[in-house]
PDB file of C-alpha atoms in Angstrom:
ATOM      1  CA  MET A 200     141.287 158.995  67.992  1.00  0.00           C
ATOM      2  CA  GLN A 201     138.553 159.060  70.659  1.00  0.00           C
ATOM      3  CA  VAL A 202     136.305 156.296  69.222  1.00  0.00           C
ATOM      4  CA  LEU A 203     139.203 153.858  69.408  1.00  0.00           C
ATOM      5  CA  ALA A 204     140.314 155.058  72.830  1.00  0.00           C
ATOM      6  CA  ASP A 205     136.808 154.471  74.133  1.00  0.00           C
ATOM      7  CA  LYS A 206     136.851 151.019  72.489  1.00  0.00           C
ATOM      8  CA  PHE A 207     133.663 151.603  70.539  1.00  0.00           C
ATOM      9  CA  LEU A 208     135.258 150.505  67.230  1.00  0.00           C
ATOM     10  CA  VAL A 209     138.147 148.324  66.073  1.00  0.00           C
ATOM     11  CA  PRO A 210     140.796 149.817  63.807  1.00  0.00           C
ATOM     12  CA  PRO A 211     141.329 148.893  60.144  1.00  0.00           C
ATOM     13  CA  LYS A 212     144.505 147.550  58.717  1.00  0.00           C
ATOM     14  CA  ALA A 213     145.299 147.685  54.971  1.00  0.00           C
ATOM     15  CA  ILE A 214     146.950 144.623  53.408  1.00  0.00           C
ATOM     16  CA  SER A 215     149.316 145.207  50.540  1.00  0.00           C
ATOM     17  CA  VAL A 216     148.042 143.660  47.310  1.00  0.00           C
ATOM     18  CA  PRO A 217     150.403 141.975  44.892  1.00  0.00           C
ATOM     19  CA  LEU A 218     148.372 142.755  41.745  1.00  0.00           C
ATOM     20  CA  LYS A 219     149.059 145.844  39.664  1.00  0.00           C
ATOM     21  CA  PHE A 220     145.868 147.788  39.301  1.00  0.00           C
ATOM     22  CA  GLN A 221     146.855 150.827  37.233  1.00  0.00           C
ATOM     23  CA  ILE A 222     143.631 152.787  36.840  1.00  0.00           C
ATOM     24  CA  GLN A 223     144.957 155.011  34.034  1.00  0.00           C
ATOM     25  CA  GLY A 224     146.001 152.118  31.809  1.00  0.00           C
ATOM     26  CA  ILE A 225     149.184 150.180  31.026  1.00  0.00           C
ATOM     27  CA  LYS A 226     152.196 151.231  28.927  1.00  0.00           C
ATOM     28  CA  TYR A 227     154.220 148.318  27.532  1.00  0.00           C
ATOM     29  CA  ALA A 228     157.446 150.209  28.006  1.00  0.00           C
ATOM     30  CA  ASP A 229     156.808 150.617  31.724  1.00  0.00           C
ATOM     31  CA  LEU A 230     156.422 146.837  32.386  1.00  0.00           C
ATOM     32  CA  SER A 231     158.985 144.428  33.756  1.00  0.00           C
ATOM     33  CA  ASP A 232     160.285 141.666  31.498  1.00  0.00           C
ATOM     34  CA  GLN A 233     157.814 139.137  33.001  1.00  0.00           C
ATOM     35  CA  GLU A 234     154.902 141.589  32.763  1.00  0.00           C
ATOM     36  CA  LYS A 235     155.786 142.248  29.127  1.00  0.00           C
ATOM     37  CA  ILE A 236     155.530 138.493  28.444  1.00  0.00           C
ATOM     38  CA  GLU A 237     152.079 138.392  30.132  1.00  0.00           C
ATOM     39  CA  PHE A 238     151.048 141.539  28.270  1.00  0.00           C
ATOM     40  CA  GLU A 239     151.991 140.076  24.901  1.00  0.00           C
ATOM     41  CA  GLU A 240     150.185 136.808  25.656  1.00  0.00           C
ATOM     42  CA  GLU A 241     147.063 138.712  26.641  1.00  0.00           C
ATOM     43  CA  PHE A 242     146.895 141.375  23.894  1.00  0.00           C
ATOM     44  CA  ALA A 243     148.886 140.144  20.861  1.00  0.00           C
ATOM     45  CA  ASP A 244     146.999 139.576  17.648  1.00  0.00           C
ATOM     46  CA  PRO A 245     146.828 135.753  17.203  1.00  0.00           C
ATOM     47  CA  ILE A 246     147.692 136.093  13.473  1.00  0.00           C
ATOM     48  CA  THR A 247     150.201 138.959  13.168  1.00  0.00           C
ATOM     49  CA  GLY A 248     151.648 138.726  16.680  1.00  0.00           C
ATOM     50  CA  GLU A 249     151.453 142.483  16.937  1.00  0.00           C
ATOM     51  CA  PHE A 250     150.289 144.117  20.206  1.00  0.00           C
ATOM     52  CA  PRO A 251     149.502 147.689  21.253  1.00  0.00           C
ATOM     53  CA  GLU A 252     152.063 149.884  22.975  1.00  0.00           C
ATOM     54  CA  GLU A 253     149.473 151.054  25.432  1.00  0.00           C
ATOM     55  CA  ILE A 254     146.177 149.782  26.856  1.00  0.00           C
ATOM     56  CA  GLY A 255     143.657 152.387  27.954  1.00  0.00           C
ATOM     57  CA  SER A 256     141.666 152.129  31.152  1.00  0.00           C
ATOM     58  CA  GLU A 257     138.528 150.719  29.515  1.00  0.00           C
ATOM     59  CA  ALA A 258     140.366 147.748  27.933  1.00  0.00           C
ATOM     60  CA  LEU A 259     142.365 147.359  31.088  1.00  0.00           C
ATOM     61  CA  ASN A 260     139.127 147.135  33.042  1.00  0.00           C
ATOM     62  CA  GLU A 261     138.166 143.998  31.056  1.00  0.00           C
ATOM     63  CA  TRP A 262     141.644 142.544  31.645  1.00  0.00           C
ATOM     64  CA  LEU A 263     141.500 143.160  35.406  1.00  0.00           C
ATOM     65  CA  PHE A 264     138.293 141.200  35.694  1.00  0.00           C
ATOM     66  CA  ASN A 265     139.422 138.128  33.853  1.00  0.00           C
ATOM     67  CA  ILE A 266     139.774 134.596  35.265  1.00  0.00           C
ATOM     68  CA  ASP A 267     143.460 134.980  36.245  1.00  0.00           C
ATOM     69  CA  THR A 268     142.835 138.225  38.150  1.00  0.00           C
ATOM     70  CA  VAL A 269     139.738 136.995  39.940  1.00  0.00           C
ATOM     71  CA  ASP A 270     141.552 133.803  40.962  1.00  0.00           C
ATOM     72  CA  LYS A 271     144.487 135.762  42.321  1.00  0.00           C
ATOM     73  CA  VAL A 272     142.167 138.025  44.350  1.00  0.00           C
ATOM     74  CA  ILE A 273     140.380 135.068  45.850  1.00  0.00           C
ATOM     75  CA  ALA A 274     143.602 133.229  46.658  1.00  0.00           C
ATOM     76  CA  HIS A 275     145.069 136.319  48.253  1.00  0.00           C
ATOM     77  CA  LEU A 276     142.019 136.710  50.490  1.00  0.00           C
ATOM     78  CA  MET A 277     142.018 133.001  51.500  1.00  0.00           C
ATOM     79  CA  GLN A 278     145.739 133.070  52.357  1.00  0.00           C
ATOM     80  CA  ASN A 279     145.854 136.408  54.158  1.00  0.00           C
ATOM     81  CA  GLY A 280     142.378 137.060  55.502  1.00  0.00           C
ATOM     82  CA  ILE A 281     141.685 136.944  59.245  1.00  0.00           C
ATOM     83  CA  LYS A 282     140.812 133.426  60.339  1.00  0.00           C
ATOM     84  CA  ILE A 283     138.498 132.364  63.179  1.00  0.00           C
ATOM     85  CA  GLU A 284     137.907 129.183  65.184  1.00  0.00           C
ATOM     86  CA  GLY A 285     141.578 128.853  66.018  1.00  0.00           C
ATOM     87  CA  GLY A 286     142.651 129.770  62.522  1.00  0.00           C
ATOM     88  CA  ASP A 287     140.711 127.051  60.744  1.00  0.00           C
ATOM     89  CA  LYS A 288     138.140 129.153  58.923  1.00  0.00           C
ATOM     90  CA  LEU A 289     138.055 132.441  57.102  1.00  0.00           C
ATOM     91  CA  GLY A 290     136.202 135.051  59.146  1.00  0.00           C
ATOM     92  CA  LYS A 291     133.100 136.743  57.817  1.00  0.00           C
ATOM     93  CA  THR A 292     134.032 138.623  54.683  1.00  0.00           C
ATOM     94  CA  ILE A 293     132.388 141.154  52.336  1.00  0.00           C
ATOM     95  CA  ILE A 294     133.624 141.440  48.801  1.00  0.00           C
ATOM     96  CA  PHE A 295     132.445 144.652  47.130  1.00  0.00           C
ATOM     97  CA  ALA A 296     132.006 143.780  43.476  1.00  0.00           C
ATOM     98  CA  LYS A 297     131.652 145.993  40.447  1.00  0.00           C
ATOM     99  CA  SER A 298     128.346 144.641  39.159  1.00  0.00           C
ATOM    100  CA  HIS A 299     125.902 141.763  39.614  1.00  0.00           C
ATOM    101  CA  ASN A 300     127.593 139.762  36.805  1.00  0.00           C
ATOM    102  CA  HIS A 301     131.002 140.428  38.339  1.00  0.00           C
ATOM    103  CA  ALA A 302     129.693 139.218  41.689  1.00  0.00           C
ATOM    104  CA  LEU A 303     128.363 136.033  40.103  1.00  0.00           C
ATOM    105  CA  PHE A 304     131.689 135.474  38.356  1.00  0.00           C
ATOM    106  CA  ILE A 305     133.656 135.841  41.617  1.00  0.00           C
ATOM    107  CA  ALA A 306     131.396 133.303  43.335  1.00  0.00           C
ATOM    108  CA  GLU A 307     131.759 130.926  40.378  1.00  0.00           C
ATOM    109  CA  ARG A 308     135.538 131.180  40.357  1.00  0.00           C
ATOM    110  CA  PHE A 309     135.664 130.593  44.138  1.00  0.00           C
ATOM    111  CA  ASP A 310     133.670 127.351  43.832  1.00  0.00           C
ATOM    112  CA  ILE A 311     136.117 126.202  41.127  1.00  0.00           C
ATOM    113  CA  GLN A 312     139.207 127.096  43.150  1.00  0.00           C
ATOM    114  CA  TYR A 313     137.878 125.758  46.445  1.00  0.00           C
ATOM    115  CA  PRO A 314     135.528 122.890  45.628  1.00  0.00           C
ATOM    116  CA  GLN A 315     135.664 121.719  49.252  1.00  0.00           C
ATOM    117  CA  TYR A 316     133.679 124.846  50.173  1.00  0.00           C
ATOM    118  CA  LYS A 317     131.335 124.756  47.138  1.00  0.00           C
ATOM    119  CA  GLY A 318     127.736 125.521  48.104  1.00  0.00           C
ATOM    120  CA  ASP A 319     126.900 128.179  50.672  1.00  0.00           C
ATOM    121  CA  PHE A 320     130.307 129.263  51.826  1.00  0.00           C
ATOM    122  CA  ILE A 321     130.207 132.160  49.361  1.00  0.00           C
ATOM    123  CA  ARG A 322     127.022 133.733  48.092  1.00  0.00           C
ATOM    124  CA  VAL A 323     126.064 136.764  46.111  1.00  0.00           C
ATOM    125  CA  ILE A 324     123.886 139.143  48.210  1.00  0.00           C
ATOM    126  CA  ASP A 325     122.625 142.129  46.222  1.00  0.00           C
ATOM    127  CA  TYR A 326     119.283 143.564  45.078  1.00  0.00           C
ATOM    128  CA  LYS A 327     119.083 141.207  42.025  1.00  0.00           C
ATOM    129  CA  GLU A 328     119.144 138.062  44.107  1.00  0.00           C
ATOM    130  CA  THR A 329     115.713 136.513  44.727  1.00  0.00           C
ATOM    131  CA  TYR A 330     116.486 135.333  48.266  1.00  0.00           C
ATOM    132  CA  LYS A 331     118.668 138.266  49.224  1.00  0.00           C
ATOM    133  CA  TYR A 332     117.102 138.985  52.631  1.00  0.00           C
ATOM    134  CA  ASP A 333     117.151 135.308  53.632  1.00  0.00           C
ATOM    135  CA  LEU A 334     120.870 135.170  52.654  1.00  0.00           C
ATOM    136  CA  LEU A 335     121.556 138.420  54.489  1.00  0.00           C
ATOM    137  CA  ASN A 336     119.968 137.002  57.704  1.00  0.00           C
ATOM    138  CA  LYS A 337     122.054 133.881  57.407  1.00  0.00           C
ATOM    139  CA  PHE A 338     125.237 136.006  56.873  1.00  0.00           C
ATOM    140  CA  LYS A 339     124.444 137.800  60.071  1.00  0.00           C
ATOM    141  CA  GLU A 340     124.404 134.569  62.016  1.00  0.00           C
ATOM    142  CA  PRO A 341     127.912 133.685  63.271  1.00  0.00           C
ATOM    143  CA  SER A 342     127.384 129.962  62.986  1.00  0.00           C
ATOM    144  CA  LYS A 343     125.726 129.944  59.561  1.00  0.00           C
ATOM    145  CA  TYR A 344     126.937 130.294  56.003  1.00  0.00           C
ATOM    146  CA  PRO A 345     127.621 132.243  53.814  1.00  0.00           C
ATOM    147  CA  GLN A 346     130.961 133.099  55.219  1.00  0.00           C
ATOM    148  CA  ILE A 347     131.727 135.353  52.249  1.00  0.00           C
ATOM    149  CA  ALA A 348     129.098 137.786  50.946  1.00  0.00           C
ATOM    150  CA  VAL A 349     129.769 139.207  47.488  1.00  0.00           C
ATOM    151  CA  SER A 350     127.716 142.321  47.099  1.00  0.00           C
ATOM    152  CA  VAL A 351     126.923 145.264  44.881  1.00  0.00           C
ATOM    153  CA  ASP A 352     125.628 148.258  46.852  1.00  0.00           C
ATOM    154  CA  MET A 353     123.373 146.283  49.211  1.00  0.00           C
ATOM    155  CA  LEU A 354     125.969 145.823  51.951  1.00  0.00           C
ATOM    156  CA  ASP A 355     127.761 149.118  51.447  1.00  0.00           C
ATOM    157  CA  THR A 356     125.893 150.962  54.248  1.00  0.00           C
ATOM    158  CA  GLY A 357     123.536 150.351  57.154  1.00  0.00           C
ATOM    159  CA  ILE A 358     124.376 146.687  57.659  1.00  0.00           C
ATOM    160  CA  ASP A 359     125.987 145.764  60.971  1.00  0.00           C
ATOM    161  CA  VAL A 360     127.559 142.357  61.198  1.00  0.00           C
ATOM    162  CA  PRO A 361     130.128 142.497  64.059  1.00  0.00           C
ATOM    163  CA  GLU A 362     131.745 139.263  62.859  1.00  0.00           C
ATOM    164  CA  VAL A 363     132.927 140.878  59.592  1.00  0.00           C
ATOM    165  CA  CYS A 364     136.686 141.099  59.739  1.00  0.00           C
ATOM    166  CA  ASN A 365     137.708 141.132  56.061  1.00  0.00           C
ATOM    167  CA  LEU A 366     136.679 143.716  53.465  1.00  0.00           C
ATOM    168  CA  VAL A 367     137.669 143.244  49.859  1.00  0.00           C
ATOM    169  CA  PHE A 368     137.355 146.283  47.548  1.00  0.00           C
ATOM    170  CA  PHE A 369     137.154 144.731  44.130  1.00  0.00           C
ATOM    171  CA  LYS A 370     135.626 147.870  42.533  1.00  0.00           C
ATOM    172  CA  ARG A 371     136.527 151.482  42.175  1.00  0.00           C
ATOM    173  CA  VAL A 372     134.695 153.846  44.534  1.00  0.00           C
ATOM    174  CA  ARG A 373     134.648 157.521  43.727  1.00  0.00           C
ATOM    175  CA  SER A 374     132.419 158.850  46.527  1.00  0.00           C
ATOM    176  CA  LYS A 375     134.541 159.535  49.576  1.00  0.00           C
ATOM    177  CA  ALA A 376     131.549 159.431  51.952  1.00  0.00           C
ATOM    178  CA  LYS A 377     130.422 156.134  50.508  1.00  0.00           C
ATOM    179  CA  PHE A 378     133.931 154.645  50.697  1.00  0.00           C
ATOM    180  CA  TRP A 379     134.211 155.397  54.418  1.00  0.00           C
ATOM    181  CA  GLN A 380     130.752 154.000  54.987  1.00  0.00           C
ATOM    182  CA  MET A 381     131.834 150.770  53.277  1.00  0.00           C
ATOM    183  CA  VAL A 382     134.936 150.649  55.478  1.00  0.00           C
ATOM    184  CA  GLY A 383     132.644 151.052  58.462  1.00  0.00           C
ATOM    185  CA  ARG A 384     131.193 147.569  57.845  1.00  0.00           C
ATOM    186  CA  GLY A 385     134.283 146.132  59.495  1.00  0.00           C
ATOM    187  CA  THR A 386     134.632 148.394  62.579  1.00  0.00           C
ATOM    188  CA  ARG A 387     132.120 146.733  64.971  1.00  0.00           C
ATOM    189  CA  LEU A 388     133.379 145.141  68.104  1.00  0.00           C
ATOM    190  CA  CYS A 389     132.956 141.378  68.474  1.00  0.00           C
ATOM    191  CA  LYS A 390     133.715 139.262  71.522  1.00  0.00           C
ATOM    192  CA  ASN A 391     135.495 135.882  71.189  1.00  0.00           C
ATOM    193  CA  LEU A 392     135.671 136.213  67.385  1.00  0.00           C
ATOM    194  CA  ILE A 393     139.035 134.514  66.899  1.00  0.00           C
ATOM    195  CA  GLY A 394     138.409 131.981  69.653  1.00  0.00           C
ATOM    196  CA  GLU A 395     137.337 131.759  73.271  1.00  0.00           C
ATOM    197  CA  GLY A 396     138.812 134.800  75.063  1.00  0.00           C
ATOM    198  CA  SER A 397     140.247 136.224  71.864  1.00  0.00           C
ATOM    199  CA  ASP A 398     138.242 139.280  70.689  1.00  0.00           C
ATOM    200  CA  LYS A 399     138.250 141.106  67.385  1.00  0.00           C
ATOM    201  CA  LYS A 400     141.126 143.596  67.602  1.00  0.00           C
ATOM    202  CA  GLU A 401     141.225 144.783  64.010  1.00  0.00           C
ATOM    203  CA  PHE A 402     139.773 144.125  60.569  1.00  0.00           C
ATOM    204  CA  LEU A 403     141.548 143.921  57.192  1.00  0.00           C
ATOM    205  CA  ILE A 404     141.010 145.970  54.070  1.00  0.00           C
ATOM    206  CA  PHE A 405     142.109 144.422  50.802  1.00  0.00           C
ATOM    207  CA  ASP A 406     141.999 147.244  48.341  1.00  0.00           C
ATOM    208  CA  PHE A 407     142.546 145.865  44.822  1.00  0.00           C
ATOM    209  CA  CYS A 408     141.456 148.975  42.955  1.00  0.00           C
ATOM    210  CA  GLU A 409     143.500 151.742  44.503  1.00  0.00           C
ATOM    211  CA  ASN A 410     140.693 153.403  46.374  1.00  0.00           C
ATOM    212  CA  LEU A 411     142.881 154.382  49.355  1.00  0.00           C
ATOM    213  CA  LYS A 412     145.428 155.811  46.974  1.00  0.00           C
ATOM    214  CA  TYR A 413     142.731 157.732  45.161  1.00  0.00           C
ATOM    215  CA  PHE A 414     141.514 159.294  48.420  1.00  0.00           C
ATOM    216  CA  SER A 415     145.099 159.733  49.722  1.00  0.00           C
ATOM    217  CA  ALA A 416     143.821 157.949  52.748  1.00  0.00           C
ATOM    218  CA  ASN A 417     145.435 156.245  55.726  1.00  0.00           C
ATOM    219  CA  PRO A 418     143.178 153.349  56.781  1.00  0.00           C
ATOM    220  CA  ALA A 419     143.466 154.364  60.447  1.00  0.00           C
ATOM    221  CA  GLU A 420     141.677 157.629  59.470  1.00  0.00           C
ATOM    222  CA  ALA A 421     138.566 155.567  58.702  1.00  0.00           C
ATOM    223  CA  CYS A 422     137.372 155.599  62.315  1.00  0.00           C
ATOM    224  CA  LYS A 423     137.293 159.406  62.336  1.00  0.00           C
ATOM    225  CA  ARG A 424     134.781 159.371  59.473  1.00  0.00           C
ATOM    226  CA  ILE A 425     132.288 156.703  60.624  1.00  0.00           C
TER     227      ILE A 425
END
């Protein structure tokens, strides 16, 4: 892998995700006992108590983007993402959201979960935001917030922020070229990112929607496609 050997890019690392994102739907019979309990609580008719034997991908899509799911995604990022400043602060992060409303919901849930960071720590940066370019310029500044940018399309390609060390795929991507371009947002070198004398050596990919599985991709292959 010549680009890595020449130290032009840093390698990606995929982090295992504890949530079950089954793109084709959920079958009750395939679930564990605990998952069956959660399934019944989520989908049972409040009057009859009956629930479907199978949930298709469209209904599942709504389930995956509910409060519990979003909260788990945020918590997983905050616990496992690369930290900077001696491990005290989450490094610059891009969350790729499904839609503008989804992005707003993620930011809202973050502020509720982490009220100590409420304000500018996380911001939606997409084409529907009035001050998107001002926010983008601030995101590019290492010492300024936002620390987490939640975006729909706007940060997928052509944006170079070397400090980005966490990428969260909270959407399905079906263009292979676009997927690798999105991965490329994390590959830029950055000196002293973790702390003085500690450079950026890798970046993390949190893939919550099985994009790597869909493309049968090894994250290390990303650098061959950027």
